[in-house]
Short mmCIF file of C-alpha atoms and ligand atoms in Angstrom, two decimals:
data_model
loop_
_atom_site.label_atom_id
_atom_site.label_comp_id
_atom_site.label_asym_id
_atom_site.label_seq_id
_atom_site.Cartn_x
_atom_site.Cartn_y
_atom_site.Cartn_z
CA MET A 20 110.55 226.08 76.90
CA TYR A 21 114.16 226.32 75.64
CA ARG A 22 117.28 227.22 77.64
CA THR A 23 120.37 228.37 75.75
CA CYS A 24 123.91 227.27 76.49
CA GLN A 25 127.35 227.50 74.86
CA GLU A 26 128.86 225.43 72.07
CA SER A 27 131.14 222.48 72.95
CA ASP A 28 131.97 218.88 72.01
CA MET A 29 133.82 219.48 68.72
CA ARG A 30 135.38 216.72 66.63
CA ASP A 31 138.38 216.51 64.28
CA ASP A 32 139.33 219.11 61.68
CA ALA A 33 137.62 217.45 58.71
CA ASP A 34 134.43 216.82 60.67
CA SER A 35 134.20 219.35 63.42
CA ILE A 36 130.47 219.84 63.98
CA ARG A 37 128.10 217.91 66.21
CA ALA A 38 124.68 219.55 66.12
CA ILE A 39 123.04 216.97 68.41
CA GLN A 40 124.61 216.30 71.79
CA TRP A 41 123.51 214.42 74.87
CA SER A 42 124.88 216.25 77.88
CA GLY A 43 124.42 214.35 81.13
CA ASP A 44 120.68 214.51 81.47
CA SER A 45 119.45 216.70 78.64
CA LEU A 46 119.58 217.13 74.89
CA ARG A 47 121.57 219.98 73.36
CA LEU A 48 120.72 221.10 69.84
CA LEU A 49 122.62 223.58 67.74
CA ASP A 50 119.95 226.09 66.73
CA GLN A 51 120.24 225.99 62.94
CA ARG A 52 117.85 228.92 62.52
CA ASP A 53 120.53 231.28 63.85
CA LEU A 54 123.37 230.09 61.59
CA PRO A 55 125.67 231.38 60.27
CA ALA A 56 125.42 234.56 62.34
CA ASP A 57 125.24 232.93 65.77
CA VAL A 58 126.22 229.55 67.17
CA ASN A 59 123.73 228.88 69.95
CA TYR A 60 122.78 225.62 71.56
CA LEU A 61 119.35 224.99 73.07
CA GLU A 62 118.97 222.62 75.98
CA LEU A 63 115.81 220.50 75.91
CA ALA A 64 114.41 218.49 78.77
CA ASP A 65 111.13 217.00 77.52
CA ALA A 66 109.52 215.44 74.46
CA ARG A 67 107.24 218.41 73.84
CA SER A 68 110.24 220.77 73.41
CA VAL A 69 111.96 218.20 71.20
CA ALA A 70 108.89 217.93 68.92
CA ALA A 71 108.71 221.74 68.76
CA ALA A 72 112.42 221.96 67.89
CA ILE A 73 111.94 219.53 64.99
CA ARG A 74 108.81 221.32 63.76
CA ASP A 75 110.39 224.78 64.04
CA MET A 76 113.61 223.78 62.20
CA VAL A 77 115.97 224.18 65.16
CA VAL A 78 117.18 220.80 63.89
CA ARG A 79 116.48 219.63 60.35
CA GLY A 80 117.71 217.05 57.85
CA ALA A 81 116.27 213.54 57.71
CA PRO A 82 118.81 211.56 59.79
CA ALA A 83 119.21 214.43 62.28
CA ILE A 84 115.52 214.58 63.10
CA GLY A 85 115.45 210.79 63.59
CA ILE A 86 118.36 210.91 66.04
CA THR A 87 116.85 213.90 67.84
CA ALA A 88 113.53 212.11 68.21
CA ALA A 89 115.32 209.06 69.65
CA TYR A 90 116.81 211.25 72.39
CA GLY A 91 113.35 212.78 72.79
CA VAL A 92 112.04 209.32 73.69
CA VAL A 93 114.72 209.06 76.40
CA LEU A 94 113.54 212.37 77.90
CA ALA A 95 109.91 211.27 77.68
CA ALA A 96 110.61 207.89 79.30
CA ARG A 97 112.41 209.58 82.19
CA GLN A 98 109.45 211.84 82.81
CA ARG A 99 106.82 209.09 82.43
CA TYR A 100 108.70 206.62 84.66
CA ALA A 101 108.98 209.28 87.37
CA GLU A 102 105.24 209.91 87.08
CA SER A 103 104.25 206.26 87.08
CA PRO A 104 106.71 203.34 87.35
CA GLN A 105 103.80 201.00 86.43
CA ASP A 106 102.23 202.77 83.47
CA TRP A 107 105.17 204.64 81.93
CA LEU A 108 105.18 202.51 78.76
CA ALA A 109 101.53 203.25 77.94
CA LEU A 110 102.08 206.96 78.69
CA LEU A 111 105.14 206.98 76.45
CA GLU A 112 102.99 206.12 73.43
CA GLY A 113 101.49 209.62 73.43
CA ASP A 114 104.96 211.19 73.45
CA ILE A 115 106.07 208.99 70.57
CA SER A 116 103.00 210.03 68.55
CA LEU A 117 103.75 213.68 69.29
CA LEU A 118 107.33 213.29 68.08
CA ALA A 119 106.25 211.36 64.97
CA ALA A 120 103.86 214.14 63.98
CA ALA A 121 106.51 216.88 64.14
CA ARG A 122 107.37 216.63 60.43
CA PRO A 123 105.74 214.22 57.95
CA THR A 124 108.11 213.58 55.05
CA ALA A 125 111.45 212.22 56.29
CA VAL A 126 111.01 208.52 57.06
CA ASN A 127 114.03 208.51 59.39
CA LEU A 128 111.85 210.10 62.07
CA VAL A 129 109.41 207.20 62.21
CA TRP A 130 112.22 204.68 61.66
CA ALA A 131 114.07 205.90 64.76
CA LEU A 132 110.90 206.08 66.86
CA GLN A 133 109.94 202.52 65.94
CA ARG A 134 113.39 201.36 66.95
CA MET A 135 113.06 203.12 70.32
CA GLN A 136 109.58 201.64 70.74
CA ARG A 137 110.92 198.10 70.17
CA CYS A 138 113.67 198.79 72.69
CA ALA A 139 111.18 200.01 75.31
CA ALA A 140 108.74 197.14 74.83
CA GLY A 141 108.51 194.78 77.79
CA LYS A 142 111.07 196.64 79.92
CA THR A 143 110.55 196.69 83.67
CA GLY A 144 112.39 198.96 86.07
CA ASP A 145 114.01 202.25 85.06
CA PRO A 146 114.00 202.30 81.22
CA VAL A 147 116.31 205.30 80.85
CA PRO A 148 119.72 203.56 80.73
CA VAL A 149 118.69 201.09 78.04
CA LEU A 150 116.86 203.71 75.97
CA LEU A 151 119.75 206.14 76.22
CA ALA A 152 122.11 203.39 75.05
CA GLU A 153 119.82 202.76 72.07
CA ALA A 154 119.62 206.46 71.14
CA ARG A 155 123.41 206.74 71.36
CA GLN A 156 123.68 203.63 69.19
CA ILE A 157 121.36 205.12 66.52
CA HIS A 158 123.50 208.27 66.60
CA ALA A 159 126.81 206.39 66.32
CA GLU A 160 125.52 204.11 63.56
CA ASP A 161 124.48 207.13 61.53
CA ILE A 162 127.96 208.67 61.68
CA ASP A 163 129.47 205.31 60.78
CA ALA A 164 127.08 204.89 57.81
CA ASN A 165 127.97 208.39 56.62
CA ARG A 166 131.68 207.60 56.65
CA GLN A 167 131.04 204.43 54.65
CA MET A 168 128.85 206.27 52.14
CA GLY A 169 131.54 208.92 51.88
CA ALA A 170 134.05 206.32 50.75
CA HIS A 171 131.62 204.57 48.35
CA GLY A 172 130.48 207.81 46.73
CA ALA A 173 133.95 209.37 46.48
CA ALA A 174 135.15 206.29 44.59
CA LEU A 175 132.75 207.23 41.75
CA ILE A 176 134.26 210.69 41.33
CA ASP A 177 137.17 211.19 38.92
CA ALA A 178 140.17 213.37 39.74
CA ASP A 179 139.83 217.10 38.99
CA SER A 180 136.04 216.99 39.15
CA SER A 181 133.69 219.68 40.32
CA VAL A 182 130.36 218.99 41.97
CA LEU A 183 127.14 220.78 42.85
CA THR A 184 125.24 220.00 46.04
CA TYR A 185 121.83 221.09 47.23
CA CYS A 186 120.21 221.93 50.56
CA ASN A 187 122.29 220.86 53.57
CA THR A 188 123.18 217.20 53.96
CA GLY A 189 126.20 217.55 56.23
CA SER A 190 126.97 217.23 59.92
CA LEU A 191 124.08 219.56 60.64
CA ALA A 192 121.60 217.30 58.85
CA THR A 193 122.86 214.01 60.31
CA GLY A 194 124.62 212.62 63.37
CA GLY A 195 127.86 213.92 61.87
CA TYR A 196 129.93 213.96 58.63
CA GLY A 197 126.91 213.95 56.33
CA THR A 198 125.40 212.02 53.44
CA ALA A 199 125.93 213.90 50.15
CA LEU A 200 128.25 216.27 51.99
CA GLY A 201 130.04 213.23 53.44
CA VAL A 202 130.82 212.11 49.87
CA ILE A 203 132.07 215.61 49.12
CA ARG A 204 134.20 215.63 52.31
CA SER A 205 135.71 212.25 51.34
CA ALA A 206 136.34 213.28 47.72
CA TRP A 207 137.92 216.52 48.90
CA GLN A 208 140.20 214.69 51.33
CA ALA A 209 141.18 212.34 48.48
CA GLY A 210 142.25 215.41 46.47
CA LYS A 211 139.70 214.75 43.73
CA LEU A 212 137.71 217.98 43.79
CA GLN A 213 138.52 221.21 42.00
CA GLN A 214 135.42 223.05 43.08
CA VAL A 215 132.37 222.51 45.26
CA TYR A 216 129.29 224.48 44.27
CA ALA A 217 126.40 224.83 46.69
CA SER A 218 122.96 226.01 45.63
CA GLU A 219 121.34 228.57 47.95
CA THR A 220 118.13 226.51 48.46
CA ARG A 221 115.23 228.91 48.83
CA PRO A 222 113.25 229.48 50.98
CA TRP A 223 115.24 228.37 54.04
CA LEU A 224 118.65 228.90 52.41
CA GLN A 225 120.11 225.69 53.78
CA GLY A 226 122.79 225.92 51.07
CA SER A 227 124.05 229.44 51.68
CA ARG A 228 123.49 229.49 55.45
CA LEU A 229 124.32 225.92 56.51
CA THR A 230 126.33 224.09 53.82
CA ALA A 231 128.58 227.09 53.25
CA TRP A 232 129.06 227.46 57.04
CA GLU A 233 129.98 223.80 57.47
CA LEU A 234 132.36 223.66 54.52
CA THR A 235 134.19 226.89 55.26
CA ARG A 236 134.54 225.82 58.89
CA ASP A 237 136.14 222.56 57.78
CA ARG A 238 138.33 224.49 55.28
CA ILE A 239 136.67 223.12 52.14
CA PRO A 240 136.26 226.00 49.66
CA VAL A 241 132.70 226.50 48.49
CA THR A 242 131.17 228.59 45.69
CA LEU A 243 127.52 229.55 46.03
CA ILE A 244 125.09 229.80 43.15
CA THR A 245 121.50 230.94 43.11
CA ASP A 246 119.10 228.04 42.59
CA ASN A 247 118.21 229.32 39.15
CA ALA A 248 121.87 229.31 38.02
CA ALA A 249 122.06 225.49 38.08
CA GLY A 250 120.99 225.00 34.46
CA TYR A 251 123.57 227.45 33.14
CA LEU A 252 126.26 225.90 35.38
CA MET A 253 125.57 222.51 33.84
CA GLN A 254 125.23 223.82 30.29
CA ASN A 255 128.75 225.19 30.75
CA ARG A 256 130.00 221.79 31.98
CA ARG A 257 131.26 223.31 35.21
CA VAL A 258 130.28 220.21 37.21
CA GLN A 259 130.53 216.48 36.57
CA TRP A 260 128.18 215.43 39.37
CA VAL A 261 125.17 216.79 41.24
CA ILE A 262 125.11 215.12 44.66
CA THR A 263 122.07 215.27 46.94
CA GLY A 264 120.65 213.51 49.98
CA ALA A 265 117.13 212.14 50.42
CA ASP A 266 114.35 212.34 53.00
CA ARG A 267 112.77 209.13 51.76
CA VAL A 268 113.42 206.62 48.99
CA THR A 269 110.38 204.52 48.12
CA ALA A 270 110.34 200.85 47.04
CA ASN A 271 110.54 201.73 43.34
CA GLY A 272 113.56 204.01 43.87
CA ASP A 273 111.78 207.38 43.72
CA VAL A 274 113.65 210.00 45.74
CA ILE A 275 111.88 212.51 47.95
CA ASN A 276 114.18 215.40 48.80
CA LYS A 277 114.27 219.18 49.24
CA ILE A 278 112.04 221.08 46.83
CA GLY A 279 114.12 221.82 43.73
CA THR A 280 115.93 218.47 43.64
CA LEU A 281 113.67 217.37 40.78
CA ASN A 282 114.74 220.41 38.71
CA LEU A 283 118.40 219.45 39.18
CA ALA A 284 117.80 215.82 38.18
CA VAL A 285 115.99 216.87 34.99
CA ILE A 286 118.78 219.28 34.02
CA CYS A 287 121.42 216.64 34.78
CA ARG A 288 119.75 214.17 32.44
CA HIS A 289 119.44 216.78 29.71
CA TYR A 290 123.16 217.60 29.81
CA GLY A 291 124.45 214.11 30.64
CA ILE A 292 125.71 215.12 34.09
CA GLY A 293 125.75 212.47 36.84
CA PHE A 294 123.00 212.66 39.44
CA MET A 295 124.03 210.91 42.68
CA VAL A 296 121.73 210.40 45.68
CA VAL A 297 123.35 209.53 48.99
CA ALA A 298 121.13 208.13 51.76
CA PRO A 299 121.52 205.59 54.57
CA CYS A 300 119.26 202.51 54.70
CA SER A 301 117.25 204.26 57.43
CA THR A 302 115.94 206.53 54.62
CA LEU A 303 114.61 203.61 52.53
CA ASP A 304 110.87 203.05 52.83
CA PHE A 305 109.79 199.70 51.40
CA SER A 306 106.27 200.17 52.77
CA LEU A 307 105.45 202.74 50.07
CA ASP A 308 105.37 201.61 46.48
CA SER A 309 106.22 204.95 44.89
CA GLY A 310 106.92 208.59 45.64
CA ALA A 311 103.36 209.56 44.72
CA LEU A 312 102.23 208.04 48.06
CA VAL A 313 104.50 210.19 50.26
CA ASP A 314 103.04 212.93 52.44
CA ILE A 315 104.84 216.03 51.15
CA GLU A 316 105.12 218.67 53.86
CA GLN A 317 103.49 221.99 53.02
CA ARG A 318 104.99 224.87 54.94
CA ALA A 319 103.78 228.39 55.65
CA ALA A 320 103.41 230.80 52.71
CA GLU A 321 105.21 233.36 54.87
CA GLU A 322 108.52 231.50 54.29
CA VAL A 323 108.30 232.37 50.57
CA LEU A 324 106.80 235.82 50.95
CA SER A 325 109.57 236.94 53.32
CA LEU A 326 113.32 236.70 53.61
CA GLY A 327 114.06 236.25 57.27
CA THR A 328 111.82 238.73 59.01
CA ARG A 329 111.57 241.09 56.03
CA ARG A 330 108.62 240.88 53.66
CA ILE A 331 109.90 240.81 50.06
CA ALA A 332 106.80 239.84 48.06
CA ALA A 333 104.23 242.34 46.89
CA GLN A 334 101.40 242.85 49.36
CA GLY A 335 98.42 240.74 48.37
CA ALA A 336 100.47 237.94 46.75
CA THR A 337 100.01 234.42 48.12
CA ALA A 338 102.52 231.55 47.93
CA TRP A 339 102.58 227.76 47.49
CA ASN A 340 105.35 226.25 49.60
CA PRO A 341 105.88 222.49 49.35
CA ALA A 342 109.06 221.59 51.26
CA PHE A 343 109.99 218.52 49.17
CA ASP A 344 109.59 217.10 45.69
CA ILE A 345 109.68 213.65 44.09
CA THR A 346 112.43 212.71 41.67
CA PRO A 347 111.47 209.65 39.62
CA ALA A 348 113.90 206.75 39.97
CA GLU A 349 114.74 206.80 36.27
CA LEU A 350 116.45 210.18 36.68
CA VAL A 351 118.81 208.87 39.38
CA ASP A 352 122.18 207.63 38.06
CA CYS A 353 123.29 206.10 41.33
CA LEU A 354 122.10 205.60 44.87
CA VAL A 355 124.82 205.38 47.51
CA THR A 356 123.99 203.68 50.81
CA GLU A 357 126.31 202.39 53.53
CA ARG A 358 125.97 198.96 51.92
CA GLY A 359 127.39 200.11 48.60
CA VAL A 360 126.41 201.75 45.31
CA ILE A 361 123.38 200.91 43.18
CA MET A 362 123.70 202.18 39.62
CA ALA A 363 120.41 203.13 37.91
CA PRO A 364 118.34 202.12 40.97
CA ASP A 365 115.01 200.41 40.41
CA ARG A 366 112.60 198.25 42.38
CA ALA A 367 114.47 194.98 41.80
CA LYS A 368 117.90 196.40 42.70
CA LEU A 369 116.56 198.12 45.82
CA ALA A 370 114.83 194.93 46.98
CA VAL A 371 118.27 193.40 47.53
CA LEU A 372 118.83 195.93 50.33
CA LYS A 373 115.55 194.92 51.92
CA SER A 374 116.50 191.28 52.15
CA ASP A 375 120.04 191.92 53.49
O1 MRU B 3 113.66 220.84 55.27
P1 MRU B 3 114.98 220.22 55.62
O2 MRU B 3 116.09 221.20 55.76
O3 MRU B 3 114.87 219.27 56.79
O4 MRU B 3 115.33 219.33 54.35
C1 MRU B 3 116.50 218.55 54.37
C2 MRU B 3 116.74 217.88 53.08
O5 MRU B 3 115.95 217.90 52.18
C3 MRU B 3 118.00 217.09 52.98
O6 MRU B 3 118.48 217.14 51.68
C4 MRU B 3 117.68 215.64 53.35
O7 MRU B 3 117.12 215.57 54.62
C5 MRU B 3 118.87 214.79 53.32
S1 MRU B 3 119.93 215.26 54.66
C6 MRU B 3 121.04 214.14 55.00
#
C-alpha cells in the first residue's frame, strides 16, 4: 500500500520541516511513527492509503490531517475521473466519507473535506487541476495562519519567560510552523524565552519524540519532563505559560485536545499560571454547543499496555485509552487564532469570529 522515498523539500532554518508534500502526482508524508530514529517519507497514490495513514498516525495533528485529507481528495478525484468521466463526482462521495471516518475528533478533517467538496461541486471536465489548487491553498493558508498566530501569541509573553507545551503542535502537526509551537518559535526568535519545557505525552510520546525532534532540529533548546512532573514544575514557578493547541473548540469555548490537557489547565488555574490555547479558525466548531457533544476518539488498550513494541503492563491488566479530553472554557486564559487574541474566551466572544 505504501512506497517509501527519501526526505526533501526543506524550508528555512527556523521552520525547516514539511511533513506533507505534494510531489508531482502523489502525496508524500513524513512517517511520524518512525521519528526521531528514522526520517522516512511514504508515497501515497489513493484515498484508501491516505485514510489508513491518518488512522495509523503516519500523520497526526488536527490541521495536518485536514490538509492530508484535502490531498487525498485530489488523488481520489483523479482515480474516479479516470474510471468514469461522467460519474466521478458521485463516486468521489464514498472516498470523502472514507477519509472523514479516519479519525473522529479533530474538526479540521471534516472542515477541509467540506471545502474540497464545495470546490468539486458542479465541475465538468478533469477536476484534478482545480482540486489540487484548492488543496495547495488550504495548505498555504494554514502555514500563513500559523505565522500570524505565532506573532499574536508571542506578543502576550514577557521577556525572560519559560513555557511548557504539550503533545506536538508544530510543523509536524500542521502545514508548517505550528500552532502552540508556532507561538513558541516566534517568542524564541524574539528573544523572550529562557526555557521551553515539553511534556512527554503518553502514550504516543508526541512530546519527547516529535516536539523535541522539531525543536532541536530548528536549534531551539528543549527540556523534557514526564507528564506527571507538570504540577511540581508549576508549583516551583518554573513556567509563566502553558501553551497548547486544540483539535476542536466548541461554540461555548470548550477546548478538546490531547488527553492530559485538562490536567494542565486545572494545575495552571490553581497556581495562577497562564493557560494559552492556539488554534486556527478551521479548528472552531460552531455546530456543537459544548465539548460534551464531541466524539472523543478511543484508541487501542495496547497503546497504554506497551511502550513501542514492548509490553510494560502486568499480564492480565486492561487499559482505558481516550485520545483527547475536554477543557472547560472557563479554564482557558486566552485563545489565539489568526484573527487575534480572545482573553477569557466564552460563547459571546467566540461568536464574533463566526460572523467575521
Ligand atoms: O493524537 P494526535 O497526535 O493527532 O493529537 C494531536 C493533538 O492533540 C494536538 O495538540 C492538536 O491536534 C493540535 S495540533 C496543531
